[in-house]
CSV table of C-alpha atoms in Angstrom, one decimal:
chain,number,residue,atom,x,y,z
E,1,MET,CA,0.0,0.1,0.1
E,2,MET,CA,1.3,3.3,-1.0
E,3,LYS,CA,0.9,6.5,1.1
E,4,ALA,CA,0.3,9.7,-0.4
E,5,ARG,CA,2.7,12.4,0.6
E,6,ILE,CA,1.8,16.1,0.6
E,7,GLN,CA,4.5,18.3,-0.8
E,8,PRO,CA,4.8,21.6,0.7
E,9,LEU,CA,4.6,24.7,-1.6
E,10,PHE,CA,8.1,25.7,-0.3
E,11,PRO,CA,10.8,22.7,-0.3
E,12,PHE,CA,12.7,24.3,2.4
E,13,PRO,CA,11.8,26.7,5.2
E,14,VAL,CA,11.5,30.2,4.0
E,15,LEU,CA,11.6,33.3,6.2
E,16,LEU,CA,8.1,34.8,5.6
E,17,ILE,CA,7.1,37.9,7.4
E,18,LEU,CA,3.5,38.8,7.4
E,19,ALA,CA,2.4,42.0,9.2
E,20,LEU,CA,-1.2,42.0,9.9
E,21,VAL,CA,-2.2,45.5,9.0
E,22,PRO,CA,-3.0,47.5,12.2
E,23,THR,CA,-6.7,48.4,12.4
E,24,HIS,CA,-5.9,52.2,12.4
E,25,PHE,CA,-4.2,51.9,8.9
E,26,ALA,CA,-7.1,49.9,7.5
E,27,LEU,CA,-9.8,52.5,8.6
E,28,SER,CA,-10.6,55.5,6.6
E,29,GLN,CA,-11.8,58.8,8.0
E,30,LYS,CA,-15.1,58.3,10.0
E,31,VAL,CA,-17.6,61.1,9.7
E,32,LEU,CA,-20.9,61.5,11.6
E,33,VAL,CA,-23.4,64.2,11.0
E,34,ASP,CA,-26.6,65.1,12.8
E,35,TRP,CA,-28.9,67.9,13.0
E,36,ASP,CA,-32.2,69.4,14.3
E,37,ARG,CA,-34.9,67.9,12.1
E,38,GLY,CA,-37.3,70.6,12.8
E,39,ALA,CA,-34.8,73.4,11.7
E,40,ASP,CA,-35.4,75.4,8.5
E,41,PHE,CA,-31.9,75.7,7.2
E,42,SER,CA,-33.1,77.8,4.2
E,43,LYS,CA,-33.4,80.8,6.5
E,44,TYR,CA,-29.7,80.7,7.6
E,45,LYS,CA,-27.4,82.7,5.3
E,46,THR,CA,-24.5,84.0,7.5
E,47,PHE,CA,-22.2,82.7,10.2
E,48,SER,CA,-19.9,84.2,12.8
E,49,TRP,CA,-17.3,82.2,14.8
E,50,GLY,CA,-18.0,81.2,18.4
E,51,ARG,CA,-15.0,79.5,19.7
E,52,VAL,CA,-12.4,77.1,18.0
E,53,VAL,CA,-10.4,75.1,20.4
E,54,THR,CA,-7.5,73.1,19.2
E,55,ILE,CA,-4.4,71.6,21.2
E,56,ASN,CA,-2.1,73.6,18.9
E,57,PRO,CA,-2.7,77.3,18.4
E,58,LEU,CA,-1.5,76.9,14.7
E,59,TRP,CA,-4.5,74.8,13.9
E,60,ASP,CA,-7.0,77.2,15.1
E,61,GLY,CA,-6.7,79.1,11.8
E,62,ARG,CA,-6.5,75.9,9.8
E,63,VAL,CA,-9.8,74.6,11.2
E,64,GLU,CA,-11.6,78.0,10.7
E,65,SER,CA,-10.3,78.1,7.2
E,66,ALA,CA,-11.4,74.6,6.3
E,67,ILE,CA,-14.9,75.0,7.8
E,68,ALA,CA,-15.4,78.6,6.4
E,69,GLY,CA,-14.5,77.4,2.9
E,70,GLN,CA,-17.2,74.7,3.0
E,71,LEU,CA,-19.8,77.0,4.4
E,72,THR,CA,-19.0,79.6,1.8
E,73,VAL,CA,-19.1,77.2,-1.0
E,74,LYS,CA,-22.7,76.2,0.4
E,75,GLY,CA,-23.8,79.9,-0.1
E,76,TRP,CA,-23.3,81.1,3.4
E,77,THR,CA,-21.5,84.3,4.2
E,78,TYR,CA,-19.0,85.0,7.1
E,79,VAL,CA,-19.7,88.1,9.2
E,80,PRO,CA,-17.5,89.1,12.1
E,81,GLU,CA,-20.5,89.5,14.5
E,82,GLY,CA,-24.2,88.8,14.7
E,83,GLY,CA,-24.4,86.1,12.0
E,84,ASP,CA,-27.5,83.9,11.7
E,85,THR,CA,-25.4,81.0,13.0
E,86,THR,CA,-22.5,80.7,15.4
E,87,VAL,CA,-20.0,78.1,14.5
E,88,MET,CA,-17.9,76.3,17.1
E,89,ALA,CA,-15.3,73.7,16.7
E,90,VAL,CA,-13.2,71.6,19.1
E,91,GLN,CA,-10.3,69.4,18.2
E,92,ALA,CA,-8.9,66.7,20.4
E,93,THR,CA,-6.3,63.9,20.2
E,94,ARG,CA,-5.6,60.6,22.0
E,95,THR,CA,-3.2,57.9,21.8
E,96,LYS,CA,-4.6,54.5,21.1
E,97,PRO,CA,-3.1,50.9,21.0
E,98,THR,CA,-3.1,48.6,18.2
E,99,LEU,CA,-1.8,45.0,18.0
E,100,VAL,CA,0.8,44.2,15.3
E,101,THR,CA,1.6,40.4,14.7
E,102,PHE,CA,4.7,39.2,12.7
E,103,TYR,CA,4.8,35.5,11.6
E,104,ASP,CA,8.0,33.9,10.4
E,105,GLY,CA,9.5,30.6,9.6
E,106,PHE,CA,6.6,29.1,7.5
E,107,GLY,CA,7.9,26.0,5.9
E,108,GLY,CA,4.6,24.5,4.5
E,109,TRP,CA,1.4,25.4,3.1
E,110,HIS,CA,-0.7,25.4,6.2
E,111,TRP,CA,-0.7,27.4,9.3
E,112,ARG,CA,-0.2,24.8,11.9
E,113,GLY,CA,3.1,23.9,13.4
E,114,PHE,CA,5.4,26.0,11.5
E,115,GLY,CA,7.4,29.0,12.6
E,116,THR,CA,6.8,31.5,15.4
E,117,SER,CA,4.8,34.7,15.8
E,118,THR,CA,5.5,37.8,17.7
E,119,THR,CA,2.8,40.4,18.6
E,120,THR,CA,3.7,43.8,19.7
E,121,ILE,CA,1.6,46.7,20.8
E,122,GLU,CA,2.1,49.8,18.8
E,123,ASN,CA,0.6,53.2,19.7
E,124,TYR,CA,-0.8,55.7,17.3
E,125,LYS,CA,-2.6,59.1,17.4
E,126,GLU,CA,-6.3,59.6,16.6
E,127,GLY,CA,-7.8,62.9,16.3
E,128,ASP,CA,-11.4,64.2,16.5
E,129,LEU,CA,-13.0,67.3,15.2
E,130,VAL,CA,-16.4,68.3,16.5
E,131,VAL,CA,-18.1,71.1,14.6
E,132,ASP,CA,-21.3,72.7,16.0
E,133,ILE,CA,-23.5,75.3,14.3
E,134,PHE,CA,-26.0,77.0,16.6
E,135,ASP,CA,-28.9,79.4,15.8
E,136,THR,CA,-27.4,82.7,17.3
E,137,SER,CA,-30.6,84.1,18.4
E,138,THR,CA,-31.9,81.2,20.3
E,139,GLU,CA,-28.5,79.4,21.0
E,140,ARG,CA,-30.2,76.1,19.9
E,141,LEU,CA,-27.9,73.5,18.4
E,142,LEU,CA,-28.9,73.1,14.8
E,143,TRP,CA,-26.1,70.8,13.3
E,144,ARG,CA,-23.2,68.8,14.5
E,145,GLY,CA,-20.5,67.0,12.6
E,146,VAL,CA,-17.9,64.8,14.1
E,147,ALA,CA,-14.7,63.6,12.0
E,148,VAL,CA,-12.3,60.9,13.5
E,149,GLU,CA,-9.0,60.2,11.8
E,150,SER,CA,-5.6,58.8,12.4
E,151,LEU,CA,-2.9,61.3,12.7
E,152,SER,CA,0.4,61.3,10.8
E,153,ASP,CA,3.7,62.7,12.2
E,154,SER,CA,3.6,64.9,9.0
E,155,SER,CA,1.9,68.3,9.4
E,156,GLU,CA,1.1,68.4,5.6
E,157,LYS,CA,-0.6,65.0,5.7
E,158,ASN,CA,-2.8,66.1,8.7
E,159,ILE,CA,-3.6,69.4,7.0
E,160,LYS,CA,-4.8,67.2,3.8
E,161,ALA,CA,-6.8,64.9,6.2
E,162,LEU,CA,-8.3,68.0,7.9
E,163,ASN,CA,-9.5,69.4,4.7
E,164,LYS,CA,-10.9,66.0,3.4
E,165,ALA,CA,-12.6,65.4,6.6
E,166,VAL,CA,-14.3,68.9,6.6
E,167,GLN,CA,-15.3,68.4,3.1
E,168,LYS,CA,-17.0,65.1,3.9
E,169,LEU,CA,-18.8,66.7,6.9
E,170,PHE,CA,-20.4,69.2,4.8
E,171,GLU,CA,-21.0,67.1,1.7
E,172,ASN,CA,-24.7,67.0,2.3
E,173,PHE,CA,-25.0,70.5,4.0
E,174,PRO,CA,-27.4,71.9,4.5
E,175,PRO,CA,-29.5,69.1,5.4
E,176,PRO,CA,-32.8,68.6,3.5
E,177,PRO,CA,-35.8,69.9,5.4
E,178,GLY,CA,-37.8,67.5,7.5
E,179,LYS,CA,-35.6,64.4,7.3
């Protein structure tokens, strides 16, 4: 009686390193929007700044510029004081852990019994931007947008991510009436 022998794909052990992609690299920007369903956004045409709070004063102007640019594209006009609406923005960052696993020493075609794995914890920074638009006269919250994004060590990449996130936030702004 002859026994069948399964030949591995690699005839000798080959160093193979697989990095399971950390979840923060796999996720795209997360954007959430909500608004007062009873508000008539057609009556709002101007905006003024309330407060913009970021962890780095250099970002205050960047956040204002990105938001103002989107509101202007939507037909709203900035006025220094007394706008129909007041816009406020808050930016926060936090460090989050992720697990990264490396496998090596695969000598065959299946996952059992070959090689070793090493799992390490790597930290990355995640940033949130919360944008609120209030009716100036009633101080009632009309609209809120939240963007969450992994941050880079590169200021240029973070500026691009900010602009992209704010564009996504205001993609369907102003919201349709009664929905």
